[in-house]
Structures are given as C-alpha cells and as structure tokens.
CSV table of C-alpha atoms and ligand atoms in Angstrom, one decimal:
chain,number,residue,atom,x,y,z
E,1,UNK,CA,-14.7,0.5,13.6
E,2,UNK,CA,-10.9,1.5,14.3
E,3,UNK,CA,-8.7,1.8,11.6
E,4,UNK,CA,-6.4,-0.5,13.2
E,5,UNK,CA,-8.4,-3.7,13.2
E,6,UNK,CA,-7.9,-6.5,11.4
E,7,UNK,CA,-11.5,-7.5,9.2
E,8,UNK,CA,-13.4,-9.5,10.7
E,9,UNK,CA,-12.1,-13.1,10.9
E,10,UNK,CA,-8.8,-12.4,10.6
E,11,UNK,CA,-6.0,-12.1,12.6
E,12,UNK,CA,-2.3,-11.0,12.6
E,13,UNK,CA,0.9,-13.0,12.8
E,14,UNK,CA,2.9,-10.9,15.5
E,15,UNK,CA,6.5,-11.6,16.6
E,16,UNK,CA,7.6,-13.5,18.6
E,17,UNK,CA,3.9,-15.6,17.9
E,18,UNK,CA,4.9,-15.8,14.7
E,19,UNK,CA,7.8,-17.7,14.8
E,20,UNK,CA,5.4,-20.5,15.9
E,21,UNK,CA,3.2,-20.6,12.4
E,22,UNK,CA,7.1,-20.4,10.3
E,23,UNK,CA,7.7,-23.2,12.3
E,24,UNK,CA,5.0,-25.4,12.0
E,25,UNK,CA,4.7,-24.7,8.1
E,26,UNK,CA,8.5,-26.0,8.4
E,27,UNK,CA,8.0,-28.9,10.2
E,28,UNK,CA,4.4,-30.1,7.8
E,29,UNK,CA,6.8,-29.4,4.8
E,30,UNK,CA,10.2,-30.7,6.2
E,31,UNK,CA,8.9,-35.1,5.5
E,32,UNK,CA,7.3,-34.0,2.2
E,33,UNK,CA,10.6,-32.6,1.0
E,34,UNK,CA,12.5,-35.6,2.0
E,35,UNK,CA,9.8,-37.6,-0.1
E,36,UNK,CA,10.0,-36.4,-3.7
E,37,UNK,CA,7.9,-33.4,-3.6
E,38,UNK,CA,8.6,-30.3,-5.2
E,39,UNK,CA,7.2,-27.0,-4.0
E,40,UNK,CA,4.4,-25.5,-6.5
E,41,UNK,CA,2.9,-21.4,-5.6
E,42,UNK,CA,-0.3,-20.6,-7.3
E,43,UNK,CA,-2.4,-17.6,-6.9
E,44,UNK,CA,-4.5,-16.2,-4.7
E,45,UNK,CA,-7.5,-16.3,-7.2
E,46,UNK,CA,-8.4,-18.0,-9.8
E,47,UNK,CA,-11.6,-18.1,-12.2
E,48,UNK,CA,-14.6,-18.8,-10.2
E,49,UNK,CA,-15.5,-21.5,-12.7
E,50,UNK,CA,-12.6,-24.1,-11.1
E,51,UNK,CA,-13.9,-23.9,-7.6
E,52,UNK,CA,-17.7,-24.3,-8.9
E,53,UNK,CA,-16.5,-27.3,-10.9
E,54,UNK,CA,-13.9,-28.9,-9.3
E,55,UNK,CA,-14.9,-28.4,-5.5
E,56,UNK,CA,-18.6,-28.7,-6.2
E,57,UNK,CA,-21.3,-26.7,-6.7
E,58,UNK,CA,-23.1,-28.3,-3.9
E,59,UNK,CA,-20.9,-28.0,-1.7
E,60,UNK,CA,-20.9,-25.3,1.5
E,61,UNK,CA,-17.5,-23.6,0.3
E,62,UNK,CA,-18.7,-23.1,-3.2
E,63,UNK,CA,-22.2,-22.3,-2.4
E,64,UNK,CA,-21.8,-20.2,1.4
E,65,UNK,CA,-18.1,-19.7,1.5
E,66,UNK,CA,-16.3,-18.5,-1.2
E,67,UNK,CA,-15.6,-14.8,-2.1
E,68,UNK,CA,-16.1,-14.8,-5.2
E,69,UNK,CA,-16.1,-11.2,-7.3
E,70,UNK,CA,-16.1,-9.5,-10.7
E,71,UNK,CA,-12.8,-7.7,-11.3
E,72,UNK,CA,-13.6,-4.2,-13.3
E,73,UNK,CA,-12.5,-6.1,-16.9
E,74,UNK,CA,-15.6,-8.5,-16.4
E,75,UNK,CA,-13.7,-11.1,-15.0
E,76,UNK,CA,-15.2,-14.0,-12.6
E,77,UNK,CA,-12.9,-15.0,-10.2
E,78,UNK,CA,-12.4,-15.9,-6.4
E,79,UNK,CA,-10.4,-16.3,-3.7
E,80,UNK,CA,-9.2,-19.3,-3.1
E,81,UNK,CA,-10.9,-21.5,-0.7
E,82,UNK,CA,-8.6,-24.2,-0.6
E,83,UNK,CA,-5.6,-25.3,-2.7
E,84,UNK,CA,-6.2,-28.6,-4.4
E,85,UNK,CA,-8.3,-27.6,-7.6
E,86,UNK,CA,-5.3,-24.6,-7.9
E,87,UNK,CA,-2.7,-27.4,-8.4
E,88,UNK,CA,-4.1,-29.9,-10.0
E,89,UNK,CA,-4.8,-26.6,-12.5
E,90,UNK,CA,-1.6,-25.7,-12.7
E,91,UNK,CA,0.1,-28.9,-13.2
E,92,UNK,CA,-2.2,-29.3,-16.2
E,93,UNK,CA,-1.5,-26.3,-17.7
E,94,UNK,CA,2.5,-27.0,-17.5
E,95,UNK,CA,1.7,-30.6,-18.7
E,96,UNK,CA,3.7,-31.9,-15.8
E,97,UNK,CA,1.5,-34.8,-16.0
E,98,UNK,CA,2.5,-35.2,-19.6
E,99,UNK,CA,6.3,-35.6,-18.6
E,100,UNK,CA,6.3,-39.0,-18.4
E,101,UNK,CA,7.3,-38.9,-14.9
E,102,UNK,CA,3.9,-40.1,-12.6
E,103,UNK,CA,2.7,-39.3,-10.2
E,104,UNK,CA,3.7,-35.8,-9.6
E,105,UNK,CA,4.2,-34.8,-6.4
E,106,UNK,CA,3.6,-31.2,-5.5
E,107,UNK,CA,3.3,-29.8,-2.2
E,108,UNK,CA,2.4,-26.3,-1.1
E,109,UNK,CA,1.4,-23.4,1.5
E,110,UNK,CA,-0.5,-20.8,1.6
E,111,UNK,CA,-3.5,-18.3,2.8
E,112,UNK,CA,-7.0,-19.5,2.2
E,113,UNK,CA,-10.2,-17.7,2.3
E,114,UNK,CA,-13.5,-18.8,3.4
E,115,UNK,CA,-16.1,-16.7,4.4
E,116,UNK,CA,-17.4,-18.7,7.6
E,117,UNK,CA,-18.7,-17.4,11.1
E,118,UNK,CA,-15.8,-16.5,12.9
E,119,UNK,CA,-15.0,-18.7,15.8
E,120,UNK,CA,-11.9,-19.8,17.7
E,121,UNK,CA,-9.9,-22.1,14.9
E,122,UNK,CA,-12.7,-20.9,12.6
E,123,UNK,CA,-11.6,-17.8,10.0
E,124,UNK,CA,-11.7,-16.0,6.5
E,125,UNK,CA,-8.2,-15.9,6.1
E,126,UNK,CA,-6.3,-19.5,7.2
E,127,UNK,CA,-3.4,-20.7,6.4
E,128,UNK,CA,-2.8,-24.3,5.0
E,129,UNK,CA,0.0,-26.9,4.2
E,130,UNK,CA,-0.8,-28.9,1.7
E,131,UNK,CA,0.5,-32.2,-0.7
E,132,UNK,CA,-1.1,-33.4,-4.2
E,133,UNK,CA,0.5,-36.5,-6.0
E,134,UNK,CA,-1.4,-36.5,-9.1
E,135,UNK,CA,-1.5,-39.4,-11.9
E,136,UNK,CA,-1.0,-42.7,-10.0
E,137,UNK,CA,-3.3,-44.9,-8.4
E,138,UNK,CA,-1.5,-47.0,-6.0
E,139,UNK,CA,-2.4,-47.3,-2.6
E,140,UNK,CA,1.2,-47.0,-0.9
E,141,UNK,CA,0.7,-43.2,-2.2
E,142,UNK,CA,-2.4,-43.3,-0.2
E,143,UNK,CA,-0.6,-44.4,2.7
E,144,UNK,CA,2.4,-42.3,2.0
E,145,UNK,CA,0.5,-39.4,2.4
E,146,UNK,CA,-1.0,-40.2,5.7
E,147,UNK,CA,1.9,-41.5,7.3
E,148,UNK,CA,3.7,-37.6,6.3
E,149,UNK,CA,1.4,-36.0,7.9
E,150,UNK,CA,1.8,-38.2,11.1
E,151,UNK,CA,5.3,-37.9,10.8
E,152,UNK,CA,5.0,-34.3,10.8
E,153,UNK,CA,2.4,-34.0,13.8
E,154,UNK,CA,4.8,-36.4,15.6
E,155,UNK,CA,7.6,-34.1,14.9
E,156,UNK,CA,6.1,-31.2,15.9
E,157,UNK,CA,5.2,-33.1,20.0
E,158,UNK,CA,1.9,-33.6,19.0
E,159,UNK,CA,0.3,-36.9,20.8
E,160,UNK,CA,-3.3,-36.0,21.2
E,161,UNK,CA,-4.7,-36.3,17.7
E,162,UNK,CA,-6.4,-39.5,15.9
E,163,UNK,CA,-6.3,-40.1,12.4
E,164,UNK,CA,-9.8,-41.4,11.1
E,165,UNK,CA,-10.0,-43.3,8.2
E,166,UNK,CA,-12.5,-44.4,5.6
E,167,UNK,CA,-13.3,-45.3,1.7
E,168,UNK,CA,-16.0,-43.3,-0.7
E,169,UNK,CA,-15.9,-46.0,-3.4
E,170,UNK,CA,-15.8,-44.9,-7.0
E,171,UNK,CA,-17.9,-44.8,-10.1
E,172,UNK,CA,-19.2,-48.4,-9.9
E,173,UNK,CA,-20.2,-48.6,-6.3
E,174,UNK,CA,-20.7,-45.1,-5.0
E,175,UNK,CA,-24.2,-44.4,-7.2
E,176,UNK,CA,-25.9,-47.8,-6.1
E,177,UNK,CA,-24.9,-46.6,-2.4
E,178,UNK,CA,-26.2,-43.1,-3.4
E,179,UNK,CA,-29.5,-44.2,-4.3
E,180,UNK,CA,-29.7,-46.1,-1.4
E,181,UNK,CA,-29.2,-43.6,1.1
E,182,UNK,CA,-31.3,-41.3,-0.5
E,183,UNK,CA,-34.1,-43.9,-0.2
E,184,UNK,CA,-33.4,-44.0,3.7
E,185,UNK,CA,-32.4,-40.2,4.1
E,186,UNK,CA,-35.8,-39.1,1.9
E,187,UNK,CA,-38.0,-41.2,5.0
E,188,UNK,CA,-36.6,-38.4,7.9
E,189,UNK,CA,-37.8,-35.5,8.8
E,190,UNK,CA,-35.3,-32.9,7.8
E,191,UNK,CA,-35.6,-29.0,6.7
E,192,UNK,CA,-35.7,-27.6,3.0
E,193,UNK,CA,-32.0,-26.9,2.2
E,194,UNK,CA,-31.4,-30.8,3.4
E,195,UNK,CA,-34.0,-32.3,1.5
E,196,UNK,CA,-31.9,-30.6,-1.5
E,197,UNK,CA,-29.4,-31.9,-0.8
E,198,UNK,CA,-30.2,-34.9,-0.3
E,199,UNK,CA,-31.3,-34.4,-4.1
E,200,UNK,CA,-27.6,-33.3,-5.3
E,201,UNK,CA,-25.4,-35.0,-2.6
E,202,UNK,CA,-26.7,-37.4,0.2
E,203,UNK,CA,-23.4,-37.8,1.2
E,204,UNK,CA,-22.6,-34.8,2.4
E,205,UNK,CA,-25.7,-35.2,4.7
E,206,UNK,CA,-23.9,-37.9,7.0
E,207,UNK,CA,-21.5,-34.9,7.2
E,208,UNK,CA,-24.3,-32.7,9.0
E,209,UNK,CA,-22.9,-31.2,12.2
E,210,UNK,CA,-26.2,-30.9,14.2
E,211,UNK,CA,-27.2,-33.1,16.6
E,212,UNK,CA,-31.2,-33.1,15.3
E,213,UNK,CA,-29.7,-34.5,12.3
E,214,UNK,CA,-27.2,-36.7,13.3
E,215,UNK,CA,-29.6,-38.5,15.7
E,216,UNK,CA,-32.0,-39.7,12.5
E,217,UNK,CA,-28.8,-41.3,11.0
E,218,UNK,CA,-28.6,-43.6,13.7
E,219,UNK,CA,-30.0,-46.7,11.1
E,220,UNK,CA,-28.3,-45.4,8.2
E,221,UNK,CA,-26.9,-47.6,5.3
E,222,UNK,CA,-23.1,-47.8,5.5
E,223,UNK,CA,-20.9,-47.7,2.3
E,224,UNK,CA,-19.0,-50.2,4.0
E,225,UNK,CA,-21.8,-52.4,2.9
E,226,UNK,CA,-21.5,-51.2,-0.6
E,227,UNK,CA,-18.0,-51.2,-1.7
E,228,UNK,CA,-17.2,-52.9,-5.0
E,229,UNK,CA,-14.0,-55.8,-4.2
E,230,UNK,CA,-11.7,-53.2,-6.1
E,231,UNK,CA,-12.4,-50.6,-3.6
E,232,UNK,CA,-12.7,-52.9,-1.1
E,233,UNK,CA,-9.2,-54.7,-1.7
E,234,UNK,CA,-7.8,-51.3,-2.4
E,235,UNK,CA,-8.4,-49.8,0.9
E,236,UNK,CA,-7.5,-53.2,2.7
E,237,UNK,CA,-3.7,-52.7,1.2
E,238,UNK,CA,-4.2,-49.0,2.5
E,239,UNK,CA,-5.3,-49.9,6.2
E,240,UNK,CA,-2.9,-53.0,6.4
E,241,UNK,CA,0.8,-50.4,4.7
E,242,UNK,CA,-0.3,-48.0,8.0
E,243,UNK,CA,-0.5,-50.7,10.1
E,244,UNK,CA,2.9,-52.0,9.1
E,245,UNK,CA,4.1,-48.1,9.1
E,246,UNK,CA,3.1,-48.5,12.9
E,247,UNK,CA,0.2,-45.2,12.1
E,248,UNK,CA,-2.6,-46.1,14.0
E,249,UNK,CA,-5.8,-44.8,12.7
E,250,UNK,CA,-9.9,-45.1,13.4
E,251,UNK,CA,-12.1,-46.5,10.8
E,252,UNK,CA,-15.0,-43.8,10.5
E,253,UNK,CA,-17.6,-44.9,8.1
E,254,UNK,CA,-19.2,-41.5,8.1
E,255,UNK,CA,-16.3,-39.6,7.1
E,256,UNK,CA,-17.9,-38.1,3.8
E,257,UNK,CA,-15.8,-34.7,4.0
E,258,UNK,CA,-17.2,-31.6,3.0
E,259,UNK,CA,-15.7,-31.5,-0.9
E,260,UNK,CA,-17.7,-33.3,-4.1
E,261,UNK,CA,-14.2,-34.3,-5.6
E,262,UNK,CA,-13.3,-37.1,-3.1
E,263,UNK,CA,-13.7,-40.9,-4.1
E,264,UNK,CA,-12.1,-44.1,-2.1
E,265,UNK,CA,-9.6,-43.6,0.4
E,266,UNK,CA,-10.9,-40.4,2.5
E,267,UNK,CA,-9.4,-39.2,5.8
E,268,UNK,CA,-9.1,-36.2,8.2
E,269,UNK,CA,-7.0,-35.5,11.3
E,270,UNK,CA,-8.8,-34.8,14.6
E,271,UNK,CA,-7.4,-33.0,17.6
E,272,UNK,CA,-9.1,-33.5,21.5
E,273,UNK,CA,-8.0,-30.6,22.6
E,274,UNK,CA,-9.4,-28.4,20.0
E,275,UNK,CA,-13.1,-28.2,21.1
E,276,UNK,CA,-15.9,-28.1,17.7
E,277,UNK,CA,-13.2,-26.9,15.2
E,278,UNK,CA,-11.7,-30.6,15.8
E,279,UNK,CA,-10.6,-31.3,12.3
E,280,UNK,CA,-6.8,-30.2,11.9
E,281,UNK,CA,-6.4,-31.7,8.8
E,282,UNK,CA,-7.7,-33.9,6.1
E,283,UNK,CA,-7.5,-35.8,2.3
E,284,UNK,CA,-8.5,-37.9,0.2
E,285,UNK,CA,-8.0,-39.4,-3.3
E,286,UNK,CA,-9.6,-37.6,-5.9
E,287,UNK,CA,-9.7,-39.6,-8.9
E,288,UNK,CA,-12.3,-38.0,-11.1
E,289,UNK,CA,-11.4,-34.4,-10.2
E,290,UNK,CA,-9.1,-33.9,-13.5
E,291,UNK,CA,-11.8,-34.8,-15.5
E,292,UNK,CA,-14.2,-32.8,-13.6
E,293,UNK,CA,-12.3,-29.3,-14.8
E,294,UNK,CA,-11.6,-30.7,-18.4
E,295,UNK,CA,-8.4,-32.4,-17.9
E,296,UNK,CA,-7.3,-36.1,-18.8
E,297,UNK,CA,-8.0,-39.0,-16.6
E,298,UNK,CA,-5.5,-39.0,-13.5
E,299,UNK,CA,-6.3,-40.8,-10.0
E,300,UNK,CA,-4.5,-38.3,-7.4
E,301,UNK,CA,-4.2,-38.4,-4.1
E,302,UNK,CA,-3.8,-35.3,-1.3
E,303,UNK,CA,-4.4,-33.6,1.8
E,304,UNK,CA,-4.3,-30.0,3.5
E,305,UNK,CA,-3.5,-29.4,6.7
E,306,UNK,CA,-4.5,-26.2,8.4
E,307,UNK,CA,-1.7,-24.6,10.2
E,308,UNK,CA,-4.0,-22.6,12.6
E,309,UNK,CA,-5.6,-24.9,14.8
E,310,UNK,CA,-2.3,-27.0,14.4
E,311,UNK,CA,-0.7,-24.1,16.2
E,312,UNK,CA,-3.6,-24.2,18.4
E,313,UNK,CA,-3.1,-27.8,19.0
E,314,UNK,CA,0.4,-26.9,20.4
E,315,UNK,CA,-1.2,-24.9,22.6
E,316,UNK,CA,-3.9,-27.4,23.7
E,317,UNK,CA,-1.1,-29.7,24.6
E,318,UNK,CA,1.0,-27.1,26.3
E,319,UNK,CA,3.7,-27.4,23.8
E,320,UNK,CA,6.8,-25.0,23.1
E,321,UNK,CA,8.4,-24.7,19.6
E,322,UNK,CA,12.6,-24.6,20.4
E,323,UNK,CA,12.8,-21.7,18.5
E,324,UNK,CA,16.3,-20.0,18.7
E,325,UNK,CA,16.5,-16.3,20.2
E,326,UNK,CA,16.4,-14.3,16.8
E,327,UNK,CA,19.2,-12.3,18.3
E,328,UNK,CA,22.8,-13.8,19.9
E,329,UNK,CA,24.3,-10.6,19.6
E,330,UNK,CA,23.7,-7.3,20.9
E,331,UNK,CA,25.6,-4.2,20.2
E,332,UNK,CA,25.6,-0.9,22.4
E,333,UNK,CA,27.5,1.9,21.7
E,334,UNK,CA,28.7,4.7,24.0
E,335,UNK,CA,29.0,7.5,22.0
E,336,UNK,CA,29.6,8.4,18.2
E,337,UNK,CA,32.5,7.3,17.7
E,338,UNK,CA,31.6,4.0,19.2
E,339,UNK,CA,28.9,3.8,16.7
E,340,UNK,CA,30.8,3.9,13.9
E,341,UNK,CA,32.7,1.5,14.7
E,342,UNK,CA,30.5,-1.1,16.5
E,343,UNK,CA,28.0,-0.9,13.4
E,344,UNK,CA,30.8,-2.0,11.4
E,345,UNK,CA,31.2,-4.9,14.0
E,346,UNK,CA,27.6,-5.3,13.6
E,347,UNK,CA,27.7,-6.0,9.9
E,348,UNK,CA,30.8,-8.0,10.2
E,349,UNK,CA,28.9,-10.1,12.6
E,350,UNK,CA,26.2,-10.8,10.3
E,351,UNK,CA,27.9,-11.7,7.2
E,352,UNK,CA,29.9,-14.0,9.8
E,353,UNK,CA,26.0,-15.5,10.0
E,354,UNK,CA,25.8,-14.2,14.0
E,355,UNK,CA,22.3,-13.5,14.6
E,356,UNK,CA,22.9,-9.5,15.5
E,357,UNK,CA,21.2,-6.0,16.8
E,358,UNK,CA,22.5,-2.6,17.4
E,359,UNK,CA,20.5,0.0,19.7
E,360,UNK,CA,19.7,2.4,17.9
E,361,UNK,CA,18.1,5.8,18.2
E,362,UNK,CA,21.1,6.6,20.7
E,363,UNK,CA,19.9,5.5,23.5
E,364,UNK,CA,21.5,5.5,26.8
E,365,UNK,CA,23.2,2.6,28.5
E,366,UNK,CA,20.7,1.8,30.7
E,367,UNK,CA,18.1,1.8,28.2
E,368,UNK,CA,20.2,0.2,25.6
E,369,UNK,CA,20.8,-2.2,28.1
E,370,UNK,CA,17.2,-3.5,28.6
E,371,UNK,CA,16.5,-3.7,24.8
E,372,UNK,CA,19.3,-6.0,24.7
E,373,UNK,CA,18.0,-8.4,27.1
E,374,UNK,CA,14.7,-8.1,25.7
E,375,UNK,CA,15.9,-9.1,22.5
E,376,UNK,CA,17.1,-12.5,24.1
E,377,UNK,CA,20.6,-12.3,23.1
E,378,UNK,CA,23.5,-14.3,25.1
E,379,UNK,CA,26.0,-11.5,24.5
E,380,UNK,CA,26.0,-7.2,24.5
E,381,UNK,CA,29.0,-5.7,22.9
E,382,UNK,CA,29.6,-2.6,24.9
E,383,UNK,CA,32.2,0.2,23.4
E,384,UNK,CA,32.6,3.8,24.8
E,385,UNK,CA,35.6,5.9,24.3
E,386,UNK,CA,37.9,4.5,26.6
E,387,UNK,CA,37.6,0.9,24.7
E,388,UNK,CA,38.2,2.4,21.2
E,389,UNK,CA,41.3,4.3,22.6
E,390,UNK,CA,42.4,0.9,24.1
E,391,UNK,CA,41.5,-0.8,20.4
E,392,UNK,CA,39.0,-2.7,22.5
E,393,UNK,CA,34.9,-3.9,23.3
E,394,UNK,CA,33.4,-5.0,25.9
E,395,UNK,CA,31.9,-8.6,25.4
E,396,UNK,CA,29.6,-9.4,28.4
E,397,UNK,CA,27.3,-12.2,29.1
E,398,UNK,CA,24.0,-11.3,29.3
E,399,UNK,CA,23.1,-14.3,31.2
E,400,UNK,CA,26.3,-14.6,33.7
E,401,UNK,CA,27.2,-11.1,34.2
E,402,UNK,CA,30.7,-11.4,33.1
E,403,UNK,CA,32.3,-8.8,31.0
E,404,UNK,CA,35.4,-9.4,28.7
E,405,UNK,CA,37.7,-7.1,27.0
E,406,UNK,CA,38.5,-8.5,23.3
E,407,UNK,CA,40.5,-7.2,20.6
E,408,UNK,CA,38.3,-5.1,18.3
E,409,UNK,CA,39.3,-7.2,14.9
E,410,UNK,CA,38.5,-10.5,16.9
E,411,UNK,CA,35.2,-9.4,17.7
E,412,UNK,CA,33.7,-12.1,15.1
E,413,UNK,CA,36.0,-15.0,16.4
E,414,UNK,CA,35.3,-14.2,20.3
E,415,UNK,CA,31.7,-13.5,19.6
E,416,UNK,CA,31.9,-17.0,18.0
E,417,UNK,CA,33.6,-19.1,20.7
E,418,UNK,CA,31.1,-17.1,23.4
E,419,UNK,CA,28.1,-18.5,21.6
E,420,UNK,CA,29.4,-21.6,21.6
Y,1,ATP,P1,-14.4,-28.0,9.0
Y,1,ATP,O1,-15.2,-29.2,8.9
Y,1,ATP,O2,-13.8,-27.7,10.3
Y,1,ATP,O3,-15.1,-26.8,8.3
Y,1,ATP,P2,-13.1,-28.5,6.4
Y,1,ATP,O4,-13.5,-29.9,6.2
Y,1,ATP,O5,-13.9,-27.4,5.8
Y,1,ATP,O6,-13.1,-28.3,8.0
Y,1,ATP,P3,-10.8,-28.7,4.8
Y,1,ATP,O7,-11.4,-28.1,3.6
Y,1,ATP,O8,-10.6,-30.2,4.7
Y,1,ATP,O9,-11.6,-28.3,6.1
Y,1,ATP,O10,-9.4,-28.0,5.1
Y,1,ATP,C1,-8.3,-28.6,5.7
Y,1,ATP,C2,-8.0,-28.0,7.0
Y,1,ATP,O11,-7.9,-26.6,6.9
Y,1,ATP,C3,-9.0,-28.2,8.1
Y,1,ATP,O12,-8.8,-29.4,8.7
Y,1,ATP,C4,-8.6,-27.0,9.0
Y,1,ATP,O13,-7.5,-27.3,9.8
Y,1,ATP,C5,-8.3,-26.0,8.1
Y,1,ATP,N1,-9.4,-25.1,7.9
Y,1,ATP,C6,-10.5,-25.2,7.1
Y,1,ATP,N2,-11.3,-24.1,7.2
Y,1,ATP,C7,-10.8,-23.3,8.1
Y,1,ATP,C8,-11.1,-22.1,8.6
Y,1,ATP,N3,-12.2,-21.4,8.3
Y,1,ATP,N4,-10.3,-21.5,9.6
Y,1,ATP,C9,-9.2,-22.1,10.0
Y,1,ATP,N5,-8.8,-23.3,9.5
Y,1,ATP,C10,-9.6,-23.9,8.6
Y,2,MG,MG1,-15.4,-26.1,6.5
C-alpha cells in the first residue's frame, strides 16, 4: 500500500473537480434557505447508542455498516452513518422544539460514513445534503420537502431522475400489515439472516435487492391494502399538493427504505443514468423517531440527499456546472522591482473583490505566461522595468491578444472595466 492513497472507499475532492461538489451542496441548500430553514452542524460521532436506537438495530447500517469504536476513556461512539438521528438530537438538547416555534426546520451538510463494499456511487466516506422539520404533522411539510429537492435537481439541469412515492402507515395500521406479511413472507423459501428478519422487520425484506428474493414477492400483500383512512387521507392531500406543485412522482408500494424510523409518507429519488447505486436521494416522515431516543412526542419530516452520485448524475447527463474561472486576473512580473509593485496591485485587486494570481517562484515570461492561461484568467498584468519607469502595466487580454498600457494607480478601475 502507497502512502499516498486514499483508504479504501474514499476518494479526494481535487480542483477544479471540486468546484462541482461546492456547487451542487449550493444549489441542494440554496431552495431550503429560501424556505425557513436554518443551518444546524453536528459532529462527526456521536454515542453509538443513538444510531442503535434511533436508526434501528435491525437495520444494515447499524448492524453491517457503521464504524462504531471505543475511544481510550471507555467511550462508545461512532461515526455517523447518516444525519437525521444527529439533528433530531441536537435540536432536543437545545429545546428548540420547546421554543414555541414548530416545526423546526434545520437543514444540513456533511460527510457520512458507512462501511459498504466499495463500488462506483458506493463509499465509506459520502457526502450528504440534508433537511429535518421536526414537530408538525401536516402534510404540505411533506410535500414541501419533496418539491425542494425537485426544485433543487431542476436547478442543478437534472431531467432524468423520477421521484417515487409511497406511505408506511403508523402505529395503528402498520402492525396488522406486519403480521400479515410475515404470515406470507414466513411460506418462501429464503436463507437464515432473512428469516430473521423477517422476525424483527419484514418490511425491510420487500427492500431486498436480489433478484432470488424479489421474484417470491411477486404475490405479496400490499400496505396499500392496509392503510388506516388517516393515513390514507393524509397521503392523498400529500399526492394531490405535488400534483398541484406540478412534481410529478411514481407511486411505489414497495418503497420500505432501509431505516426502522420511517412511518407514512416515504420517498427516495432515483436516477437512470446511475446504473445499481440508483437512489440519489430519499425521506420520509419519521414520527415516532423522538420517542425512540427518549425525546417527547414530535411527527418530523426529512430527507438526505447524497451529493456524490448527484455529481455523478451530472455527469450521466452530460451536464457542466457554469462555474466562474477562479482567477480573472493574472499578474506577471519582470523583474524585482516589478514584483514589488505588481504584488501590491495584486492585493489591491483582491480587496477590490477581483478574483487574482501572481506567478510566483520568479518565473520567466514564457513560463509565467502559460500559468496564467492555465489559470483561466481573461487578463495578465505584465510589468518589467521599462513600464515602472513609464509609471505603467501592461493589461493584455488573454483571450484576444491585445495588450494595453494603463496607469499603474488605475490598475483596479481598468482591470474592472476589462472584466466587464
Ligand atoms: P442505498 O439503497 O443505495 O444503499 P440508502 O437507502 O442506504 O441508499 P440513504 O440512507 O437514504 O441511502 O441516504 C441518502 C442518500 O445518500 C442516498 O440516496 C445516496 O445518494 C447517498 N448514499 C447513501 N449511502 C451512500 C454510500 N455508501 N456512498 C455514496 N452515497 C451514499
Ligand atoms: Mg445503503
């Protein structure tokens, strides 16, 4: 192993790639923002205890995935695996919910860790944008929520992606459908570790990605069937505010999701281009997770989504960010002299807010020349002795060719009107 590798399942963000992921964490956050939500950072880790509760102990990310360690004081904590246990955690323990001001909209972004088999869109260390709005049960939140994340997708070019769409139920009609489908799932034919959990949570079994599976669920009983006329009325008003948003979406009555905490209104967004690792995003309401890690009552609604494979879902549909250059401006100097005083252009520049570089190292012109039209600025400021004699620089466009003699102390002002 070379030193200079990244771990396994992890990658670097490199310039100018990275520009990309600040981008697309921009453009997710950018419609929450504009909506009443405030940004919330929590750590890395927390006690392993939240993620065994609140995700599930059942679950593949508590049970498979998590990296979870004892520190050398005795502590139990892990990684985080994902980010809505972490908030809903922290907004307790500030008693934001106790502020009289419901629900409480939070919305977040950050590096999660999962320790999966590595695959394209598939790592230990993602990256996720994510919104909570915790203490209201209302389904325009519901919808609210999913029409931000289209919003955002649609900002960002994205065309190819589907949203599907489907209710868990809740406390009343969730365990008669349980039992049921345990009844049908207990008549297959399926290995050890699915029997089990068809013991602790059949539902997640409808969320079993191989085909041998998937095949026996063919006669399945749907929780369509099952739904209680709350949940059923409340996901109507869900389905019909996206309609009138004009979000079109799939209903997918095997959407289960792979977290214990999820009851009615569940969703994920899907990507064609992306091959297996489809999922791009997804949510849900989470009603009885507050009460799960010892909090009050509080219906909450979210969703994550994961900025990898949306980066890779640019690239599936051949899209390029407009990012600007991260240089406009590029200053070569001839000399020492010329130095000293085009660095002091340089800063000027900057404070000015001009987006400027300076070759340094004292290169020659030639050199200094390529680095600045690597750097993708529109302008080089050019000074060697003759120039400073004359009180002068050289302003050329990198693009045209053209070459300008301007004032030294109206470097800022012509740099300015050049750019446009
Ligand atoms: P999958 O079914 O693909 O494992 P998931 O249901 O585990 O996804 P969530 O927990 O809902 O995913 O996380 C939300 C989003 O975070 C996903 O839609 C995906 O974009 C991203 N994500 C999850 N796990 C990973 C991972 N290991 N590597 C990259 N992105 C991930
Ligand atoms: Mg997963």
């Amino acid at each position: 192993m070379s030193t200079f590798q990244a771990p396994k399942g992890t990658y670097d963000l490199i310039p100018p790639h990275s520009a990309t992921y600040l981008a697309v964490r921009e453009a997710i956050a950018a419609p929450l923002r504009n909506s009443g939500y405030g940004y919330i950072e929590t750590p890395g880790f927390e006690n392993v205890e939240l993620f065994a509760r609140g995700v599930g102990e059942s679950t593949d990310i508590v049970t498979k995935e998590m990296y979870a360690f004892e520190t050398k004081g005795g502590d139990r904590l892990a990684l985080r695996p994902e980010g809505t246990a972490s908030v809903l955690r922290a907004a307790l323990e500030a008693n934001l919910h106790k502020a009289g001001n419901l629900p409480v909209k939070l919305w977040y972004s950050g590096s999660y860790y999962r320790y999966e088999r590595p695959q394209k869109g598939r790592y230990r260390h993602f990256s996720q944008v994510g919104a909570e709005a915790i203490g209201a049960e209302d389904p325009a939140l519901d919808a609210e929520l999913i029409i931000l994340a289209d919003q955002s997708y649609r900002a960002l070019g994205l065309r190819n992606f589907r949203i599907l769409l489907n209710s868990l139920g809740d406390q009343e009609c969730r365990p008669v459908y349980r039992a049921a489908l345990q009844d049908f799932l207990r008549g297959l034919d399926l290995d050890e570790d699915t029997r089990r959990r068809v013991d602790i949570n059949p539902l997640r079994v409808l969320d079993d990605k191989r085909e041998a599976v998937q095949k026996q669920l063919a006669g399945a009983p749907l929780l369509r069937d099952y739904l209680c006329e709350a949940c059923k009325a409340y996901h109507e008003q869900v389905r019909e505010l996206l309609t009138a948003a004009g979000v079109a979406f799939e209903d997918d009555e095997k959407l289960v999701r792979g977290l214990d905490y999820y009851t009615r209104t569940t969703f994920e967004f899907v990507h064609d281009g992306l091959g297996s690792q489809s999922a791009v995003g997804g949510g849900g309401r989470y009603d009885g997770l507050s009460e799960m890690i010892g909090g009050p009552a509080l219906p909450s609604v979210g969703w994550a989504l994961g900025v990898d494979r949306t980066v890779l879902a640019l690239e599936a549909e051949g899209i390029t960010l407009d990012i600007p250059a991260a240089t406009a401006v590029y200053a070569v100097p001839l000399g020492e002299e010329a130095r000293r005083v085009l660095f002091r252009a340089v800063t000027e520049l900057r404070r000015a807010g001009v987006a400027t570089d300076f070759a340094y190292g004292g290169k020659g012109l030639k050199n200094a020349m390529k680095s600045a039209n690597r750097s993708g600025a529109r302008l080089a400021l050019v000074a060697g002795e003759r120039d400073l004699a004359e009180g002068v620089v050289q302003l050329k466009d990198l693009t045209s060719g053209e070459q300008t003699a301007v004032a030294l102390d109206a470097v800022v002002d012509e740099a300015r009107r050049a750019l446009g």
